[in-house]
Amino acid sequence: MTGVIRIAIIDDHPLFREGVTRSLSEIGGFEVVGEGATAQDAERIAATVQPDILLLDISMPGGGLAAVAGILAGHPAQKIVMLTVSEANADVTMALNAGVCGYVLKGIGSRALADILRNVAAGESYLSPTLSARLLSDLQSQQPTNGIADRLRQLTERQTEILRLVAEGLSNKEVALRLELQEKTVKHHMTGVLSKLNVRNRTEAALMMREARDHDRNRT
């Protein structure tokens, strides 16, 4: 993506919003086109301003996670990045399952945040490495009797192909476009993937694929 990236910041702490706005302005390449403090503000800004990326906190009046579903239902192309202090696995999993493009902890530096936002604007997804490692560790501890590689071998060639794209951060719709399939066909294959891998959601399935990919790279 080229040009200025239009950002909206939804957080109920005005000083934090001001700090993020100032930092991104100093770095350059960003324009803050909207600010708010509630879930209702987030939904309104997504509908009227249509920023490239909506930066959204979890803890705010109305709830950040509650806002995500409503926003993406009406505006499925809207890119949302959670910027929060919550490291709870449940919050991370719910956010990723809801369709956010990134989950960032507030302790991050301004330049690192800018890099993440540029990547998200370009179509990538982001999950803090520490949170990703924790989710994967929990997943491995829940399935001690069967390794990740063994589970992935149960997938068909098409299921593997789809899961690789999901692990790269693509939505079902984006996977369907990439593989020239119907979106409902991708959803059907993902249902089979979850069943074979014995996982609860696409986030856990994607983590398994990423772990296997990283393991293979380290062996070569």
PDB file of N, CA, C and O in Angstrom, residues 31-85:
ATOM      1  N   GLU A  31      -2.025   9.534   8.901  1.00  0.00           N
ATOM      2  CA  GLU A  31      -2.954  10.631   9.184  1.00  0.00           C
ATOM      3  C   GLU A  31      -4.046  10.106  10.113  1.00  0.00           C
ATOM      4  O   GLU A  31      -4.727   9.133   9.786  1.00  0.00           O
ATOM      5  N   VAL A  32      -4.168  10.697  11.289  1.00  0.00           N
ATOM      6  CA  VAL A  32      -5.224  10.309  12.218  1.00  0.00           C
ATOM      7  C   VAL A  32      -6.500  11.034  11.806  1.00  0.00           C
ATOM      8  O   VAL A  32      -6.598  12.260  11.904  1.00  0.00           O
ATOM      9  N   VAL A  33      -7.471  10.270  11.331  1.00  0.00           N
ATOM     10  CA  VAL A  33      -8.681  10.863  10.755  1.00  0.00           C
ATOM     11  C   VAL A  33      -9.890  10.728  11.672  1.00  0.00           C
ATOM     12  O   VAL A  33     -10.983  11.183  11.330  1.00  0.00           O
ATOM     13  N   GLY A  34      -9.696  10.116  12.846  1.00  0.00           N
ATOM     14  CA  GLY A  34     -10.816   9.983  13.769  1.00  0.00           C
ATOM     15  C   GLY A  34     -10.354   9.530  15.132  1.00  0.00           C
ATOM     16  O   GLY A  34      -9.368   8.798  15.251  1.00  0.00           O
ATOM     17  N   GLU A  35     -11.067   9.983  16.162  1.00  0.00           N
ATOM     18  CA  GLU A  35     -10.777   9.564  17.526  1.00  0.00           C
ATOM     19  C   GLU A  35     -12.097   9.318  18.250  1.00  0.00           C
ATOM     20  O   GLU A  35     -13.121   9.932  17.937  1.00  0.00           O
ATOM     21  N   GLY A  36     -12.057   8.399  19.217  1.00  0.00           N
ATOM     22  CA  GLY A  36     -13.246   8.129  20.011  1.00  0.00           C
ATOM     23  C   GLY A  36     -12.875   7.427  21.289  1.00  0.00           C
ATOM     24  O   GLY A  36     -11.710   7.077  21.508  1.00  0.00           O
ATOM     25  N   ALA A  37     -13.890   7.214  22.150  1.00  0.00           N
ATOM     26  CA  ALA A  37     -13.632   6.638  23.463  1.00  0.00           C
ATOM     27  C   ALA A  37     -14.523   5.452  23.789  1.00  0.00           C
ATOM     28  O   ALA A  37     -14.353   4.831  24.831  1.00  0.00           O
ATOM     29  N   THR A  38     -15.469   5.122  22.904  1.00  0.00           N
ATOM     30  CA  THR A  38     -16.424   4.059  23.202  1.00  0.00           C
ATOM     31  C   THR A  38     -16.607   3.128  22.003  1.00  0.00           C
ATOM     32  O   THR A  38     -16.201   3.452  20.875  1.00  0.00           O
ATOM     33  N   ALA A  39     -17.246   1.991  22.265  1.00  0.00           N
ATOM     34  CA  ALA A  39     -17.553   1.061  21.176  1.00  0.00           C
ATOM     35  C   ALA A  39     -18.462   1.720  20.152  1.00  0.00           C
ATOM     36  O   ALA A  39     -18.326   1.494  18.939  1.00  0.00           O
ATOM     37  N   GLN A  40     -19.375   2.551  20.630  1.00  0.00           N
ATOM     38  CA  GLN A  40     -20.277   3.258  19.721  1.00  0.00           C
ATOM     39  C   GLN A  40     -19.511   4.223  18.822  1.00  0.00           C
ATOM     40  O   GLN A  40     -19.809   4.357  17.628  1.00  0.00           O
ATOM     41  N   ASP A  41     -18.505   4.879  19.396  1.00  0.00           N
ATOM     42  CA  ASP A  41     -17.658   5.757  18.582  1.00  0.00           C
ATOM     43  C   ASP A  41     -16.952   4.959  17.491  1.00  0.00           C
ATOM     44  O   ASP A  41     -16.839   5.414  16.350  1.00  0.00           O
ATOM     45  N   ALA A  42     -16.459   3.777  17.852  1.00  0.00           N
ATOM     46  CA  ALA A  42     -15.749   2.932  16.891  1.00  0.00           C
ATOM     47  C   ALA A  42     -16.658   2.564  15.721  1.00  0.00           C
ATOM     48  O   ALA A  42     -16.245   2.642  14.553  1.00  0.00           O
ATOM     49  N   GLU A  43     -17.879   2.163  16.032  1.00  0.00           N
ATOM     50  CA  GLU A  43     -18.819   1.771  14.977  1.00  0.00           C
ATOM     51  C   GLU A  43     -19.178   2.969  14.098  1.00  0.00           C
ATOM     52  O   GLU A  43     -19.279   2.837  12.878  1.00  0.00           O
ATOM     53  N   ARG A  44     -19.363   4.128  14.730  1.00  0.00           N
ATOM     54  CA  ARG A  44     -19.705   5.329  13.960  1.00  0.00           C
ATOM     55  C   ARG A  44     -18.564   5.739  13.038  1.00  0.00           C
ATOM     56  O   ARG A  44     -18.774   6.033  11.846  1.00  0.00           O
ATOM     57  N   ILE A  45     -17.344   5.742  13.553  1.00  0.00           N
ATOM     58  CA  ILE A  45     -16.189   6.158  12.756  1.00  0.00           C
ATOM     59  C   ILE A  45     -15.934   5.180  11.614  1.00  0.00           C
ATOM     60  O   ILE A  45     -15.606   5.583  10.488  1.00  0.00           O
ATOM     61  N   ALA A  46     -16.081   3.877  11.887  1.00  0.00           N
ATOM     62  CA  ALA A  46     -15.899   2.885  10.826  1.00  0.00           C
ATOM     63  C   ALA A  46     -16.895   3.107   9.698  1.00  0.00           C
ATOM     64  O   ALA A  46     -16.567   2.940   8.514  1.00  0.00           O
ATOM     65  N   ALA A  47     -18.125   3.495  10.056  1.00  0.00           N
ATOM     66  CA  ALA A  47     -19.178   3.677   9.056  1.00  0.00           C
ATOM     67  C   ALA A  47     -19.040   4.981   8.288  1.00  0.00           C
ATOM     68  O   ALA A  47     -19.290   5.027   7.071  1.00  0.00           O
ATOM     69  N   THR A  48     -18.604   6.048   8.962  1.00  0.00           N
ATOM     70  CA  THR A  48     -18.606   7.366   8.328  1.00  0.00           C
ATOM     71  C   THR A  48     -17.244   7.789   7.795  1.00  0.00           C
ATOM     72  O   THR A  48     -17.145   8.388   6.725  1.00  0.00           O
ATOM     73  N   VAL A  49     -16.194   7.477   8.532  1.00  0.00           N
ATOM     74  CA  VAL A  49     -14.854   7.920   8.149  1.00  0.00           C
ATOM     75  C   VAL A  49     -14.144   6.878   7.287  1.00  0.00           C
ATOM     76  O   VAL A  49     -13.377   7.217   6.393  1.00  0.00           O
ATOM     77  N   GLN A  50     -14.401   5.610   7.573  1.00  0.00           N
ATOM     78  CA  GLN A  50     -13.792   4.489   6.849  1.00  0.00           C
ATOM     79  C   GLN A  50     -12.266   4.611   6.789  1.00  0.00           C
ATOM     80  O   GLN A  50     -11.682   4.722   5.699  1.00  0.00           O
ATOM     81  N   PRO A  51     -11.618   4.574   7.953  1.00  0.00           N
ATOM     82  CA  PRO A  51     -10.152   4.660   7.970  1.00  0.00           C
ATOM     83  C   PRO A  51      -9.528   3.406   7.379  1.00  0.00           C
ATOM     84  O   PRO A  51     -10.171   2.358   7.289  1.00  0.00           O
ATOM     85  N   ASP A  52      -8.266   3.510   6.996  1.00  0.00           N
ATOM     86  CA  ASP A  52      -7.563   2.323   6.520  1.00  0.00           C
ATOM     87  C   ASP A  52      -7.421   1.305   7.644  1.00  0.00           C
ATOM     88  O   ASP A  52      -7.570   0.104   7.429  1.00  0.00           O
ATOM     89  N   ILE A  53      -7.110   1.809   8.846  1.00  0.00           N
ATOM     90  CA  ILE A  53      -6.954   0.943  10.015  1.00  0.00           C
ATOM     91  C   ILE A  53      -7.628   1.586  11.214  1.00  0.00           C
ATOM     92  O   ILE A  53      -7.471   2.788  11.455  1.00  0.00           O
ATOM     93  N   LEU A  54      -8.360   0.778  11.948  1.00  0.00           N
ATOM     94  CA  LEU A  54      -9.003   1.215  13.185  1.00  0.00           C
ATOM     95  C   LEU A  54      -8.219   0.622  14.350  1.00  0.00           C
ATOM     96  O   LEU A  54      -8.124  -0.591  14.502  1.00  0.00           O
ATOM     97  N   LEU A  55      -7.595   1.506  15.160  1.00  0.00           N
ATOM     98  CA  LEU A  55      -6.886   1.075  16.364  1.00  0.00           C
ATOM     99  C   LEU A  55      -7.890   1.070  17.505  1.00  0.00           C
ATOM    100  O   LEU A  55      -8.485   2.092  17.828  1.00  0.00           O
ATOM    101  N   LEU A  56      -8.055  -0.089  18.141  1.00  0.00           N
ATOM    102  CA  LEU A  56      -9.161  -0.265  19.072  1.00  0.00           C
ATOM    103  C   LEU A  56      -8.681  -0.899  20.374  1.00  0.00           C
ATOM    104  O   LEU A  56      -8.005  -1.934  20.357  1.00  0.00           O
ATOM    105  N   ASP A  57      -9.027  -0.285  21.507  1.00  0.00           N
ATOM    106  CA  ASP A  57      -8.713  -0.872  22.805  1.00  0.00           C
ATOM    107  C   ASP A  57      -9.786  -1.888  23.163  1.00  0.00           C
ATOM    108  O   ASP A  57     -10.911  -1.846  22.638  1.00  0.00           O
ATOM    109  N   ILE A  58      -9.464  -2.822  24.052  1.00  0.00           N
ATOM    110  CA  ILE A  58     -10.460  -3.788  24.518  1.00  0.00           C
ATOM    111  C   ILE A  58     -11.296  -3.208  25.639  1.00  0.00           C
ATOM    112  O   ILE A  58     -12.524  -3.297  25.640  1.00  0.00           O
ATOM    113  N   SER A  59     -10.617  -2.573  26.606  1.00  0.00           N
ATOM    114  CA  SER A  59     -11.300  -2.065  27.791  1.00  0.00           C
ATOM    115  C   SER A  59     -11.758  -0.639  27.555  1.00  0.00           C
ATOM    116  O   SER A  59     -10.981   0.316  27.629  1.00  0.00           O
ATOM    117  N   MET A  60     -13.038  -0.494  27.232  1.00  0.00           N
ATOM    118  CA  MET A  60     -13.637   0.821  27.008  1.00  0.00           C
ATOM    119  C   MET A  60     -15.147   0.685  27.172  1.00  0.00           C
ATOM    120  O   MET A  60     -15.679  -0.440  27.162  1.00  0.00           O
ATOM    121  N   PRO A  61     -15.859   1.775  27.378  1.00  0.00           N
ATOM    122  CA  PRO A  61     -17.319   1.682  27.464  1.00  0.00           C
ATOM    123  C   PRO A  61     -17.911   1.001  26.238  1.00  0.00           C
ATOM    124  O   PRO A  61     -17.617   1.365  25.110  1.00  0.00           O
ATOM    125  N   GLY A  62     -18.697  -0.033  26.465  1.00  0.00           N
ATOM    126  CA  GLY A  62     -19.288  -0.794  25.370  1.00  0.00           C
ATOM    127  C   GLY A  62     -18.469  -1.994  24.972  1.00  0.00           C
ATOM    128  O   GLY A  62     -18.983  -2.921  24.347  1.00  0.00           O
ATOM    129  N   GLY A  63     -17.178  -1.998  25.314  1.00  0.00           N
ATOM    130  CA  GLY A  63     -16.304  -3.138  25.046  1.00  0.00           C
ATOM    131  C   GLY A  63     -15.751  -3.159  23.635  1.00  0.00           C
ATOM    132  O   GLY A  63     -16.511  -3.114  22.661  1.00  0.00           O
ATOM    133  N   GLY A  64     -14.433  -3.212  23.531  1.00  0.00           N
ATOM    134  CA  GLY A  64     -13.805  -3.233  22.218  1.00  0.00           C
ATOM    135  C   GLY A  64     -14.116  -4.482  21.427  1.00  0.00           C
ATOM    136  O   GLY A  64     -14.388  -4.425  20.223  1.00  0.00           O
ATOM    137  N   LEU A  65     -14.103  -5.631  22.098  1.00  0.00           N
ATOM    138  CA  LEU A  65     -14.382  -6.881  21.396  1.00  0.00           C
ATOM    139  C   LEU A  65     -15.821  -6.914  20.892  1.00  0.00           C
ATOM    140  O   LEU A  65     -16.100  -7.437  19.814  1.00  0.00           O
ATOM    141  N   ALA A  66     -16.739  -6.345  21.664  1.00  0.00           N
ATOM    142  CA  ALA A  66     -18.132  -6.303  21.240  1.00  0.00           C
ATOM    143  C   ALA A  66     -18.294  -5.445  19.988  1.00  0.00           C
ATOM    144  O   ALA A  66     -19.147  -5.719  19.137  1.00  0.00           O
ATOM    145  N   ALA A  67     -17.461  -4.420  19.875  1.00  0.00           N
ATOM    146  CA  ALA A  67     -17.556  -3.527  18.714  1.00  0.00           C
ATOM    147  C   ALA A  67     -17.060  -4.189  17.438  1.00  0.00           C
ATOM    148  O   ALA A  67     -17.566  -3.894  16.347  1.00  0.00           O
ATOM    149  N   VAL A  68     -16.089  -5.097  17.555  1.00  0.00           N
ATOM    150  CA  VAL A  68     -15.466  -5.690  16.369  1.00  0.00           C
ATOM    151  C   VAL A  68     -16.488  -6.403  15.490  1.00  0.00           C
ATOM    152  O   VAL A  68     -16.523  -6.209  14.271  1.00  0.00           O
ATOM    153  N   ALA A  69     -17.317  -7.230  16.121  1.00  0.00           N
ATOM    154  CA  ALA A  69     -18.285  -8.013  15.349  1.00  0.00           C
ATOM    155  C   ALA A  69     -19.234  -7.114  14.573  1.00  0.00           C
ATOM    156  O   ALA A  69     -19.508  -7.348  13.386  1.00  0.00           O
ATOM    157  N   GLY A  70     -19.742  -6.071  15.238  1.00  0.00           N
ATOM    158  CA  GLY A  70     -20.669  -5.161  14.574  1.00  0.00           C
ATOM    159  C   GLY A  70     -20.020  -4.406  13.435  1.00  0.00           C
ATOM    160  O   GLY A  70     -20.613  -4.222  12.367  1.00  0.00           O
ATOM    161  N   ILE A  71     -18.774  -3.982  13.646  1.00  0.00           N
ATOM    162  CA  ILE A  71     -18.058  -3.235  12.609  1.00  0.00           C
ATOM    163  C   ILE A  71     -17.814  -4.105  11.383  1.00  0.00           C
ATOM    164  O   ILE A  71     -18.078  -3.700  10.249  1.00  0.00           O
ATOM    165  N   LEU A  72     -17.311  -5.325  11.601  1.00  0.00           N
ATOM    166  CA  LEU A  72     -16.982  -6.186  10.471  1.00  0.00           C
ATOM    167  C   LEU A  72     -18.217  -6.752   9.779  1.00  0.00           C
ATOM    168  O   LEU A  72     -18.160  -7.102   8.596  1.00  0.00           O
ATOM    169  N   ALA A  73     -19.320  -6.831  10.508  1.00  0.00           N
ATOM    170  CA  ALA A  73     -20.561  -7.276   9.872  1.00  0.00           C
ATOM    171  C   ALA A  73     -21.026  -6.258   8.836  1.00  0.00           C
ATOM    172  O   ALA A  73     -21.492  -6.618   7.756  1.00  0.00           O
ATOM    173  N   GLY A  74     -20.886  -4.984   9.176  1.00  0.00           N
ATOM    174  CA  GLY A  74     -21.305  -3.937   8.249  1.00  0.00           C
ATOM    175  C   GLY A  74     -20.233  -3.511   7.277  1.00  0.00           C
ATOM    176  O   GLY A  74     -20.524  -3.029   6.183  1.00  0.00           O
ATOM    177  N   HIS A  75     -18.966  -3.700   7.680  1.00  0.00           N
ATOM    178  CA  HIS A  75     -17.834  -3.251   6.856  1.00  0.00           C
ATOM    179  C   HIS A  75     -16.747  -4.322   6.894  1.00  0.00           C
ATOM    180  O   HIS A  75     -15.716  -4.155   7.562  1.00  0.00           O
ATOM    181  N   PRO A  76     -16.951  -5.437   6.199  1.00  0.00           N
ATOM    182  CA  PRO A  76     -16.026  -6.585   6.292  1.00  0.00           C
ATOM    183  C   PRO A  76     -14.609  -6.288   5.850  1.00  0.00           C
ATOM    184  O   PRO A  76     -13.685  -7.012   6.227  1.00  0.00           O
ATOM    185  N   ALA A  77     -14.403  -5.240   5.065  1.00  0.00           N
ATOM    186  CA  ALA A  77     -13.052  -4.905   4.598  1.00  0.00           C
ATOM    187  C   ALA A  77     -12.284  -4.043   5.596  1.00  0.00           C
ATOM    188  O   ALA A  77     -11.084  -3.790   5.397  1.00  0.00           O
ATOM    189  N   GLN A  78     -12.952  -3.590   6.645  1.00  0.00           N
ATOM    190  CA  GLN A  78     -12.289  -2.722   7.614  1.00  0.00           C
ATOM    191  C   GLN A  78     -11.177  -3.466   8.351  1.00  0.00           C
ATOM    192  O   GLN A  78     -11.394  -4.512   8.943  1.00  0.00           O
ATOM    193  N   LYS A  79      -9.978  -2.924   8.327  1.00  0.00           N
ATOM    194  CA  LYS A  79      -8.849  -3.502   9.061  1.00  0.00           C
ATOM    195  C   LYS A  79      -8.869  -2.972  10.495  1.00  0.00           C
ATOM    196  O   LYS A  79      -8.922  -1.752  10.705  1.00  0.00           O
ATOM    197  N   ILE A  80      -8.838  -3.898  11.452  1.00  0.00           N
ATOM    198  CA  ILE A  80      -8.877  -3.531  12.866  1.00  0.00           C
ATOM    199  C   ILE A  80      -7.643  -4.092  13.558  1.00  0.00           C
ATOM    200  O   ILE A  80      -7.306  -5.271  13.386  1.00  0.00           O
ATOM    201  N   VAL A  81      -6.977  -3.261  14.336  1.00  0.00           N
ATOM    202  CA  VAL A  81      -5.855  -3.694  15.160  1.00  0.00           C
ATOM    203  C   VAL A  81      -6.182  -3.381  16.611  1.00  0.00           C
ATOM    204  O   VAL A  81      -6.487  -2.233  16.945  1.00  0.00           O
ATOM    205  N   MET A  82      -6.170  -4.400  17.462  1.00  0.00           N
ATOM    206  CA  MET A  82      -6.381  -4.184  18.886  1.00  0.00           C
ATOM    207  C   MET A  82      -5.081  -3.667  19.498  1.00  0.00           C
ATOM    208  O   MET A  82      -4.007  -4.244  19.281  1.00  0.00           O
ATOM    209  N   LEU A  83      -5.155  -2.567  20.226  1.00  0.00           N
ATOM    210  CA  LEU A  83      -4.001  -1.993  20.930  1.00  0.00           C
ATOM    211  C   LEU A  83      -4.405  -1.906  22.388  1.00  0.00           C
ATOM    212  O   LEU A  83      -5.165  -1.021  22.786  1.00  0.00           O
ATOM    213  N   THR A  84      -3.905  -2.835  23.209  1.00  0.00           N
ATOM    214  CA  THR A  84      -4.463  -3.042  24.535  1.00  0.00           C
ATOM    215  C   THR A  84      -3.408  -3.512  25.523  1.00  0.00           C
ATOM    216  O   THR A  84      -2.300  -3.906  25.122  1.00  0.00           O
ATOM    217  N   VAL A  85      -3.767  -3.493  26.799  1.00  0.00           N
ATOM    218  CA  VAL A  85      -2.869  -4.042  27.829  1.00  0.00           C
ATOM    219  C   VAL A  85      -3.207  -5.495  28.129  1.00  0.00           C
ATOM    220  O   VAL A  85      -2.452  -6.176  28.818  1.00  0.00           O
TER     221      VAL A  85
END
